[in-house]
Amino acid sequence: MRNRKQSFYAGRSKVFLSIFILMLLVLLFNDSTNLYGILTMIGIYSIVTLGLSLLMGYAGQISLGHAAFFGIGAYTSGILTTTHGVNPFLSMICGVAITFVIALLVGIPALKLQGFSLALATIGFNQIIYIVIISQSQLTGGASGFSGIPGLAVFGLNLSENRYYFLLVWMIVLLIAYVSMNIIDSHVGRVLRGIHDSEIATLTFGVNISAFKVQIFVLSAVYASIAGSLYAHFINFIAPPTFSVVASIQFLVMIAVGGSQSIWGAIIGTAAMTFIGEGVRTIVPLLMEGGGQVEVVVYGVVLVLVMMFMPKGLIPSLKNVWDRSGFSRRSAMLAKGEERRSG
Amino acid sequence: MDFGQLMQFVITGLTIGSIYGLIAIGFVAVYNVTGVLNFAHGEFAMVGALTSISLIHAGLPLFLSIPLAIAITAFLGGMIEKTTLSPVRNASVVTLIIITLGLSIIIRGLGYILWGAYPLSMDPFSNNEPIHIWGAVLIPQSMWVFATMIVLLGGLYVFFEKTVFGAALKACVVNRKAAELMGINTKSLSTFSFIMSAAIGAVAGIVITPITSATYDMGLFLGLKGVVAMVLGGMNSLTGAVLGGLVLGLLETFAGGYVSTAYSDAISFAILILLLFFAPNGLLAKASGKRV
């Protein structure tokens, strides 16, 4: 039991409670619409990175195509609600269904691939979806984008107000984090970790690896699709660049920086990169002209440095700090005692 | 079918294909020595092209600014390997992929800051009088692209097959540990492979600039196409990379001509995916012994 508590995989109530408390704190003390906007975006991206964390951190598969699923969700929601007047929640579910089918079609052959090949196949897939979005301009508005997407409303409560949308998005983040943690803690999680460490060893236990990998791939795609729908109803305007390979790379950056082997990592990485982006966007124009791309460079530098010096992401380092602090000294000592007794 | 049009497609396809082939050669050079698929490789083409344009604008003659731009890019390639990839030699494939992705983000962003978003053009290397062949038009710069590719391919062939240094590089590929035991300094060879591939990338970027003009984000697309060409050719052969590039160029041009221009790019990525699914070793690959 002690060991389980020590690993990153555990501590689900802690994650849950902290997010919940943070949410309440924000609601109590924040009046700035702008901050709500940023926090909502972090929530939306977190939904994508939570899925990527399952796929990359646990199943060990790299995807550079999740922006495509994000886009499928966003465009399905946008087109169904705006052009056909379908209920937003219903169109979100339609988006999930379409993503499910496409992810299955792509995932079954793609997840037989490993390492570079899977990364390449998902890039190719992302490019194809991107080109389709641009070319089908009658349907999607093409390169100039798709506008006029309605906001969400539940029981007459208009969720377009930033404070309520923030609440809705983070409720969904909590739900998805909860589902993900259940998956990780179940036998599926054990199989995934086995695949991550050694596919061959897991195979020899008679586990159907590719079925597990495909399932996780489809699940993470569905997460991305939900996030895409939420994004479309939040921003009310969608355009192709948001769903390009570059965006997929940015999702990967978030998860890699936070630490892919932890539910925390997905959220912390997403928050860290979003805040860095926002910070650079506000600071750089004060120092020099035309600094839109400086943000991108900072993104790249942070990514390379983190990967070089903390290949497991920020989480292990943060945990290290936590372990050295007074708060956890007692539990660490207890753990040591246990180790000595059992070893 | 109009023969002149067909001929035109062939010429255009081969020109684009040579460009992809040139980029793919650089990918192969690094991948086979270091085991890293360098996602920042396309960016070297951008740096080479834009640097040479800047040097020309600064008043340097063409024959001087091109070698200088290649040297600068090669130096950049070496620096990058020494500072970012060499220290984490034993990292996992995923980590290495992410690092090279990060590098491409950085270089592209710096490219934007240095050169801006607008395409910059360069005069053709020689006179620009189009040549007419059987009703099709061939611009002289295309000949430069073909010639460069053939010379580079030949040079690299001689280098890998006939020199000790090249043999050492190949030994690195086959078995790193064994190569080290034979007294080969694998570390400096890996740096060298980056310098070499950066130089090749720069050459590719410069030769095509008079045809396509150059922008800060040209590397991303060129890189992706180069990778497709490399996979087509089988990941580990220089000739394969060039052939893969030519096949891809022809496929794209004909798809663009007879199917739809909008989807010609999508077609090449569809080819990539199908290839990865059904022939992951490429079209030219011989069966290898490793089956796990």
XYZ file of C-alpha atoms in Angstrom:
635
model
C 0.000 0.000 0.000
C 2.748 2.394 0.963
C 4.440 1.872 -2.354
C 1.289 2.604 -4.225
C 0.914 5.899 -2.471
C 4.480 6.822 -3.406
C 3.981 6.380 -7.121
C 2.747 9.178 -9.376
C -0.177 7.113 -10.457
C -1.897 7.391 -7.099
C -3.189 10.282 -5.039
C -6.399 10.724 -6.996
C -8.341 12.367 -4.227
C -5.560 14.929 -3.842
C -5.710 15.927 -7.505
C -9.438 16.072 -7.386
C -9.653 18.126 -4.218
C -6.951 20.591 -5.252
C -8.596 21.333 -8.583
C -11.910 21.758 -6.836
C -10.491 24.103 -4.200
C -8.645 26.109 -6.860
C -11.870 26.417 -8.806
C -13.715 27.734 -5.766
C -10.891 30.168 -4.953
C -10.979 31.556 -8.467
C -14.744 31.953 -8.329
C -14.542 33.685 -4.948
C -11.722 36.109 -5.600
C -11.623 36.788 -9.305
C -13.539 39.535 -11.078
C -11.446 39.748 -14.230
C -13.199 38.397 -17.325
C -9.818 38.156 -18.988
C -8.485 35.720 -16.395
C -11.634 33.623 -16.741
C -10.952 33.491 -20.450
C -7.388 32.250 -19.939
C -8.425 29.723 -17.296
C -11.193 28.421 -19.538
C -8.708 27.920 -22.375
C -6.420 26.049 -19.973
C -9.369 23.840 -19.082
C -10.220 23.158 -22.732
C -6.626 22.335 -23.635
C -6.301 20.246 -20.469
C -9.046 17.975 -21.754
C -6.917 17.297 -24.841
C -3.701 16.836 -22.890
C -5.361 14.513 -20.371
C -6.132 12.218 -23.283
C -2.626 12.601 -24.685
C -1.232 11.767 -21.265
C -3.090 8.455 -21.312
C -1.804 7.771 -24.795
C 1.778 8.957 -24.413
C 2.593 8.648 -20.736
C 0.825 5.377 -20.107
C 0.597 3.582 -23.440
C 3.884 5.090 -24.682
C 2.479 6.103 -28.086
C 3.229 9.501 -29.577
C 0.557 11.311 -31.566
C 1.144 14.448 -33.602
C -2.391 14.485 -34.933
C -4.642 15.361 -32.030
C -5.327 18.863 -33.305
C -7.208 17.121 -36.128
C -9.595 15.467 -33.663
C -9.880 18.795 -31.860
C -10.829 20.269 -35.222
C -13.337 17.532 -36.046
C -15.135 18.282 -32.772
C -15.025 22.033 -33.341
C -16.248 21.919 -36.948
C -18.972 19.352 -36.271
C -20.313 21.541 -33.467
C -19.944 24.693 -35.502
C -21.569 23.407 -38.689
C -24.415 21.526 -37.009
C -25.401 24.358 -34.680
C -24.923 27.266 -37.071
C -25.909 25.868 -40.467
C -28.473 23.282 -39.354
C -29.683 24.711 -36.052
C -29.025 21.556 -34.063
C -28.842 21.756 -30.267
C -25.202 22.413 -29.206
C -25.039 19.475 -26.787
C -26.473 17.151 -29.419
C -23.926 18.357 -31.976
C -21.158 17.810 -29.424
C -22.311 14.197 -29.172
C -22.379 13.967 -32.985
C -18.794 15.242 -32.987
C -17.840 12.531 -30.513
C -19.496 9.869 -32.676
C -17.734 11.027 -35.856
C -14.398 11.242 -34.027
C -14.948 7.761 -32.618
C -15.361 6.271 -36.086
C -12.451 8.187 -37.653
C -10.121 7.472 -34.738
C -10.956 3.787 -34.976
C -10.283 3.754 -38.726
C -6.944 5.536 -38.259
C -6.009 3.833 -35.017
C -6.349 0.197 -36.003
C -3.614 0.271 -38.647
C -1.604 3.155 -37.143
C -1.031 1.628 -33.743
C 0.785 -1.304 -35.258
C 3.496 1.255 -35.916
C 6.117 2.326 -33.430
C 8.217 5.372 -32.600
C 8.873 7.597 -35.593
C 6.406 5.838 -37.839
C 3.418 6.518 -35.614
C 4.464 10.162 -35.248
C 4.693 10.434 -39.038
C 1.387 8.690 -39.708
C -0.436 10.989 -37.294
C 1.228 14.059 -38.863
C 0.038 12.852 -42.255
C -3.473 12.336 -40.915
C -3.488 15.824 -39.370
C -2.355 17.375 -42.666
C -5.095 15.585 -44.589
C -7.811 16.802 -42.210
C -6.321 20.311 -42.383
C -6.406 20.289 -46.181
C -9.967 18.947 -46.188
C -11.062 21.763 -43.853
C -9.490 24.369 -46.150
C -10.763 22.839 -49.407
C -14.361 22.153 -48.357
C -14.964 25.876 -48.114
C -18.717 25.670 -48.775
C -19.065 23.574 -45.664
C -16.317 24.928 -43.405
C -15.769 28.476 -44.614
C -12.318 27.451 -45.879
C -9.262 29.503 -44.982
C -11.279 32.513 -43.845
C -12.858 30.510 -41.034
C -16.324 29.753 -39.728
C -18.071 32.383 -37.641
C -21.302 32.931 -35.746
C -21.182 29.757 -33.663
C -23.693 30.121 -30.805
C -22.707 29.898 -27.151
C -24.126 27.335 -24.760
C -27.186 27.634 -22.558
C -28.529 25.220 -19.951
C -32.035 25.568 -18.458
C -32.169 29.187 -19.520
C -28.809 29.957 -17.897
C -26.648 31.661 -20.494
C -23.228 30.026 -20.338
C -21.691 32.564 -22.675
C -20.731 34.593 -19.654
C -17.085 33.777 -18.961
C -17.613 32.896 -15.297
C -20.206 30.217 -16.079
C -18.326 28.827 -19.040
C -15.248 28.540 -16.831
C -17.310 26.546 -14.343
C -18.742 24.263 -17.020
C -15.371 23.567 -18.640
C -13.640 22.767 -15.366
C -16.492 20.494 -14.291
C -15.861 18.550 -17.483
C -12.112 18.578 -16.789
C -12.814 17.103 -13.346
C -15.071 14.465 -14.839
C -12.519 13.514 -17.472
C -9.683 13.490 -14.944
C -11.814 11.204 -12.801
C -12.494 8.821 -15.684
C -8.816 8.826 -16.630
C -7.671 8.108 -13.088
C -10.102 5.225 -12.862
C -8.695 3.807 -16.073
C -5.133 4.176 -14.825
C -5.902 2.537 -11.511
C -7.771 -0.357 -13.093
C -6.206 -3.397 -14.722
C -6.218 -1.481 -17.991
C -3.755 0.962 -16.443
C -1.468 -1.880 -15.452
C -1.541 -3.250 -18.979
C -0.801 0.215 -20.386
C 2.169 0.673 -18.090
C 3.341 -2.747 -19.168
C 3.118 -1.691 -22.807
C 4.992 1.503 -21.985
C 7.857 -0.370 -20.353
C 8.105 -3.361 -22.653
C 5.662 -4.295 -25.344
C 7.207 -7.690 -25.869
C 7.049 -8.606 -22.201
C 3.394 -7.608 -22.068
C 2.717 -9.562 -25.233
C 4.162 -12.715 -23.725
C 1.528 -12.532 -20.978
C -1.059 -13.097 -23.675
C -2.315 -9.521 -23.636
C -3.789 -8.217 -26.858
C -1.630 -5.079 -26.920
C -2.969 -3.500 -30.085
C -6.569 -3.670 -28.871
C -5.591 -1.756 -25.719
C -3.563 0.773 -27.672
C -6.378 1.394 -30.143
C -8.906 1.815 -27.334
C -6.751 4.402 -25.582
C -6.103 6.168 -28.889
C -9.845 6.374 -29.598
C -10.580 7.552 -26.060
C -7.972 10.304 -26.248
C -9.350 11.346 -29.651
C -12.838 11.571 -28.163
C -11.497 13.795 -25.356
C -9.933 16.040 -28.006
C -13.218 16.181 -29.892
C -15.149 17.234 -26.781
C -12.535 19.917 -26.139
C -12.893 21.061 -29.746
C -16.661 21.465 -29.375
C -16.201 23.397 -26.133
C -13.650 25.594 -27.893
C -16.005 26.329 -30.794
C -18.862 27.368 -28.497
C -16.502 29.435 -26.354
C -14.631 31.391 -29.039
C -17.627 31.414 -31.465
C -15.227 31.494 -34.416
C -12.997 28.755 -35.773
C -10.295 28.889 -38.454
C -7.973 26.239 -39.920
C -4.641 27.297 -38.269
C -6.004 26.280 -34.839
C -6.132 22.691 -36.079
C -2.835 22.373 -37.951
C 0.127 20.128 -37.175
C 1.689 23.081 -35.350
C -1.223 22.967 -32.898
C -0.688 19.228 -32.440
C 2.935 19.959 -31.641
C 1.811 22.519 -29.063
C -0.376 19.927 -27.351
C 2.625 17.633 -27.251
C 4.718 20.460 -25.790
C 2.209 20.969 -22.968
C 2.123 17.327 -22.015
C 5.883 16.888 -22.351
C 6.631 19.943 -20.221
C 4.203 18.963 -17.486
C 5.214 15.343 -17.421
C 3.313 12.774 -19.399
C 3.174 10.121 -16.693
C 0.770 11.935 -14.472
C -2.713 13.386 -14.581
C -1.245 16.400 -12.801
C 1.375 16.758 -15.493
C -1.184 17.247 -18.224
C -2.928 20.051 -16.357
C 0.200 21.705 -14.964
C 1.981 21.580 -18.322
C -1.037 23.060 -20.062
C -1.340 25.810 -17.467
C 2.404 26.539 -17.501
C 2.630 26.812 -21.286
C -0.552 28.893 -21.544
C 0.652 31.322 -18.892
C 4.108 31.509 -20.486
C 2.400 32.249 -23.792
C 0.183 34.925 -22.266
C 3.107 36.413 -20.336
C 5.290 36.640 -23.402
C 2.416 38.111 -25.391
C 2.015 40.927 -22.878
C 5.675 41.548 -22.033
C 7.376 41.335 -25.421
C 5.444 44.148 -27.159
C 6.668 46.459 -24.375
C 10.289 45.639 -25.226
C 10.280 45.287 -28.992
C 8.073 45.566 -32.052
C 6.215 42.756 -33.769
C 6.892 40.085 -31.193
C 4.148 37.622 -32.188
C 6.712 34.981 -33.023
C 8.782 35.567 -29.905
C 6.116 33.622 -28.064
C 6.731 30.695 -30.380
C 10.491 30.873 -29.811
C 10.042 30.952 -26.040
C 7.758 27.919 -26.386
C 10.493 26.102 -28.262
C 13.246 27.063 -25.833
C 11.208 25.970 -22.798
C 10.420 22.711 -24.544
C 14.005 21.884 -25.475
C 15.368 22.799 -22.029
C 12.721 20.795 -20.183
C 13.289 17.776 -22.414
C 17.054 17.975 -21.949
C 17.166 18.450 -18.223
C 13.844 17.006 -17.055
C 12.911 14.425 -19.670
C 10.057 13.277 -17.452
C 8.638 16.802 -17.286
C 8.062 19.237 -14.446
C 6.132 16.843 -12.219
C 9.051 14.773 -10.843
C 10.969 17.970 -10.106
C 8.007 19.556 -8.361
C 7.534 16.372 -6.410
C 11.174 16.524 -5.394
C 10.679 19.993 -3.968
C 7.567 18.789 -2.177
C 9.410 15.813 -0.701
C 12.128 18.035 0.711
C 9.678 20.453 2.234
C 8.452 20.009 5.787
C 4.961 18.946 4.776
C 5.849 15.516 3.631
C 8.878 14.782 5.793
C 6.825 12.682 8.152
C 5.335 10.530 5.446
C 8.722 10.191 3.758
C 10.264 8.974 7.038
C 7.426 6.545 7.479
C 7.990 5.266 3.962
C 11.687 4.775 4.665
C 10.967 2.841 7.820
C 8.589 0.615 5.902
C 11.213 0.021 3.244
C 13.830 -1.005 5.804
C 11.433 -3.398 7.472
C 10.346 -5.049 4.270
C 13.763 -4.977 2.556
C -4.318 13.205 -74.070
C -2.232 16.173 -75.034
C 1.393 15.105 -75.288
C 2.771 18.568 -74.554
C 0.760 18.747 -71.339
C 1.921 15.290 -70.310
C 5.517 16.318 -70.946
C 4.961 19.464 -68.887
C 3.663 17.402 -65.952
C 6.711 15.152 -66.163
C 9.099 18.093 -66.140
C 7.327 19.881 -63.303
C 6.979 16.653 -61.355
C 10.661 15.845 -61.698
C 11.628 19.383 -60.639
C 9.476 19.261 -57.496
C 10.578 15.680 -56.951
C 14.248 16.652 -57.056
C 13.601 19.238 -54.380
C 11.979 16.612 -52.157
C 14.839 14.248 -52.945
C 17.429 16.852 -51.913
C 15.670 17.351 -48.585
C 15.291 13.592 -48.107
C 19.049 13.034 -48.615
C 19.704 15.229 -45.572
C 17.191 13.285 -43.488
C 18.789 9.987 -44.454
C 22.289 11.250 -43.628
C 21.351 12.125 -40.050
C 18.914 9.296 -39.411
C 21.405 6.651 -40.382
C 24.302 7.938 -38.338
C 22.542 9.109 -35.188
C 19.223 7.225 -35.275
C 17.439 10.557 -34.899
C 14.733 11.631 -37.310
C 15.536 15.318 -37.286
C 12.226 17.149 -37.470
C 14.168 20.426 -37.695
C 15.828 19.424 -40.959
C 13.466 21.395 -43.203
C 14.425 24.480 -41.205
C 18.020 24.211 -42.466
C 16.707 24.715 -46.003
C 14.944 27.863 -44.838
C 18.021 29.215 -43.043
C 20.252 28.505 -46.050
C 17.883 30.155 -48.513
C 17.136 33.264 -46.458
C 20.763 33.746 -45.380
C 21.965 33.650 -48.966
C 19.281 36.171 -49.968
C 20.397 38.481 -47.144
C 24.023 38.158 -48.210
C 23.116 38.972 -51.813
C 21.133 41.992 -50.612
C 24.190 43.044 -48.610
C 26.026 43.312 -51.913
C 27.957 40.053 -52.054
C 28.129 38.298 -55.430
C 26.143 35.091 -55.936
C 29.150 32.747 -56.110
C 30.362 34.030 -52.752
C 27.131 34.380 -50.823
C 25.953 30.840 -51.574
C 28.978 29.040 -50.095
C 28.934 31.446 -47.170
C 25.252 30.750 -46.493
C 25.908 27.003 -46.682
C 28.811 27.355 -44.252
C 26.706 29.374 -41.815
C 23.904 26.800 -41.923
C 26.369 23.936 -41.492
C 27.861 25.698 -38.481
C 24.355 26.125 -37.057
C 23.707 22.411 -37.585
C 26.873 21.480 -35.729
C 26.113 23.878 -32.899
C 22.635 22.456 -32.508
C 23.889 18.895 -32.284
C 26.602 19.829 -29.776
C 24.332 21.843 -27.498
C 21.035 19.979 -27.537
C 21.269 16.448 -28.869
C 24.759 15.338 -27.908
C 24.188 15.855 -24.140
C 21.111 13.602 -24.175
C 22.485 10.859 -26.374
C 20.718 8.043 -24.535
C 17.292 9.626 -24.261
C 14.214 7.800 -25.504
C 12.913 8.125 -29.051
C 9.968 10.192 -27.844
C 12.271 12.656 -26.045
C 14.456 13.004 -29.139
C 11.417 13.584 -31.375
C 10.206 16.302 -29.019
C 13.622 17.982 -28.836
C 13.949 18.211 -32.617
C 10.366 19.483 -32.813
C 11.295 22.152 -30.269
C 14.347 23.086 -32.331
C 12.234 23.472 -35.443
C 9.842 25.749 -33.528
C 12.774 27.885 -32.337
C 14.475 28.175 -35.723
C 11.206 28.955 -37.516
C 10.346 31.642 -34.953
C 13.810 33.189 -35.221
C 13.461 33.078 -38.992
C 10.280 35.104 -38.712
C 11.893 37.629 -36.371
C 14.957 37.998 -38.629
C 13.348 37.941 -42.069
C 9.644 38.683 -41.562
C 6.636 36.918 -43.035
C 6.863 38.075 -46.661
C 8.364 35.814 -49.312
C 11.803 36.897 -50.500
C 12.917 36.124 -54.012
C 16.273 35.416 -55.609
C 17.431 35.800 -59.216
C 18.025 32.571 -61.142
C 21.627 31.349 -61.194
C 21.916 31.634 -64.962
C 19.912 33.263 -67.773
C 16.192 32.684 -67.483
C 15.333 31.891 -71.118
C 12.833 28.972 -70.987
C 13.744 25.928 -73.070
C 10.991 24.327 -75.175
C 10.903 20.535 -75.338
C 8.100 18.822 -77.278
C 5.618 21.515 -76.440
C 6.600 21.737 -72.772
C 8.567 24.469 -71.037
C 11.678 23.857 -68.974
C 13.148 26.729 -67.007
C 16.944 26.701 -66.611
C 16.748 26.827 -62.830
C 15.117 23.362 -62.923
C 18.271 22.121 -64.632
C 20.262 23.570 -61.746
C 18.079 21.624 -59.320
C 18.569 18.355 -61.243
C 22.287 18.948 -61.594
C 22.743 19.772 -57.915
C 20.906 16.638 -56.913
C 22.964 14.423 -59.199
C 26.259 15.987 -58.092
C 25.315 15.697 -54.393
C 24.175 12.119 -54.780
C 27.359 11.215 -56.631
C 29.528 13.019 -54.090
C 27.855 11.317 -51.157
C 28.102 7.939 -52.872
C 31.845 8.363 -53.337
C 32.157 9.642 -49.777
C 30.309 6.721 -48.174
C 31.664 3.965 -50.417
C 35.238 5.009 -51.192
C 36.572 6.907 -48.175
C 37.612 5.651 -44.761
C 35.701 8.452 -43.102
C 32.533 7.468 -44.926
C 33.060 3.848 -43.960
C 33.383 4.914 -40.318
C 30.080 6.744 -40.592
C 28.458 3.656 -42.033
C 29.939 1.562 -39.231
C 28.197 3.884 -36.772
C 24.931 2.997 -38.420
C 25.390 -0.740 -38.342
C 26.514 -1.032 -34.762
C 27.431 1.909 -32.631
C 29.047 -0.075 -29.836
C 31.191 -2.118 -32.209
C 32.226 1.041 -34.018
C 33.344 2.545 -30.714
C 35.331 -0.580 -29.889
C 37.109 -0.257 -33.223
C 38.304 3.161 -32.118
C 35.773 5.223 -34.036
C 34.782 8.407 -32.263
C 31.009 8.056 -32.663
C 30.345 11.285 -30.822
C 32.171 13.541 -33.222
C 30.802 11.573 -36.169
C 27.294 12.302 -35.011
C 28.114 16.012 -34.861
C 29.628 15.702 -38.309
C 26.484 14.076 -39.662
C 24.466 17.066 -38.480
C 26.919 19.502 -40.075
C 26.716 17.534 -43.304
C 22.935 17.297 -43.354
C 22.543 20.992 -42.478
C 24.815 21.850 -45.405
C 22.811 19.585 -47.738
C 19.585 21.140 -46.460
C 20.976 24.629 -47.106
C 21.989 23.666 -50.643
C 18.472 22.338 -51.278
C 16.873 25.493 -49.931
C 19.111 27.778 -51.994
C 18.722 25.967 -55.338
C 14.936 26.035 -55.202
C 14.564 29.641 -54.032
C 14.732 31.172 -57.541
C 11.753 28.933 -58.467
C 9.591 29.089 -55.351
C 10.972 32.113 -53.402
C 11.662 31.717 -49.692
C 9.672 32.332 -46.499
C 10.272 31.700 -42.828
C 7.807 28.789 -42.801
C 8.986 26.958 -45.916
C 10.911 24.474 -43.778
C 7.893 22.824 -42.210
C 6.361 21.822 -45.515
C 9.629 20.904 -47.196
C 10.540 18.825 -44.164
C 7.259 16.917 -44.235
C 7.612 16.217 -47.944
C 11.227 15.185 -47.453
C 10.154 12.704 -44.808
C 7.510 11.241 -47.112
C 10.173 10.857 -49.821
C 12.524 9.243 -47.325
C 9.878 6.751 -46.177
C 9.012 5.995 -49.812
C 12.641 5.220 -50.468
C 13.098 3.090 -47.395
C 14.659 5.274 -44.656
C 18.243 4.142 -45.148
C 19.359 4.585 -48.698
C 20.482 7.802 -50.382
C 19.441 6.603 -53.835
C 16.160 5.453 -52.339
C 15.577 8.919 -50.909
C 16.147 10.553 -54.291
C 13.949 8.043 -56.112
C 11.291 8.453 -53.422
C 11.432 12.210 -53.949
C 11.066 11.895 -57.726
C 8.170 9.428 -57.438
C 6.439 11.717 -54.934
C 6.958 14.772 -57.132
C 5.498 13.011 -60.178
C 2.542 11.606 -58.214
C 1.743 15.035 -56.799
C 1.956 16.823 -60.119
C -0.211 14.284 -61.931
C -2.706 14.223 -59.070
C -2.766 18.017 -59.167
C -3.251 17.999 -62.942
C -5.844 15.278 -63.315
C -7.613 15.105 -59.948
C -7.565 18.392 -58.053
C -4.922 20.936 -57.131
C -6.438 21.460 -53.703
C -6.006 17.817 -52.834
C -2.591 17.134 -54.387
C -0.929 17.684 -50.997
C -3.476 15.529 -49.233
C -2.694 12.776 -51.734
C 0.986 12.757 -50.838
C 0.159 12.441 -47.139
C -2.328 9.705 -47.904
C 0.495 7.912 -49.715
C 2.655 8.342 -46.605
C 0.019 6.786 -44.361
C -0.698 3.906 -46.742
C 3.028 3.246 -47.073
C 3.545 3.208 -43.332
C 0.668 0.769 -42.988
C 1.486 -1.611 -45.805
C 5.182 -1.236 -46.587
C 6.882 0.383 -43.603
C 10.302 -0.487 -45.008
C 9.739 1.551 -48.142
C 9.418 0.588 -51.753
C 13.074 -0.209 -52.307
C 13.770 -2.041 -49.076
C 15.242 -5.478 -49.083
C 13.915 -7.836 -46.448
C 15.916 -7.343 -43.294
C 16.751 -9.991 -40.763
C 15.177 -8.259 -37.798
C 11.662 -9.379 -37.079
C 10.299 -8.827 -33.622
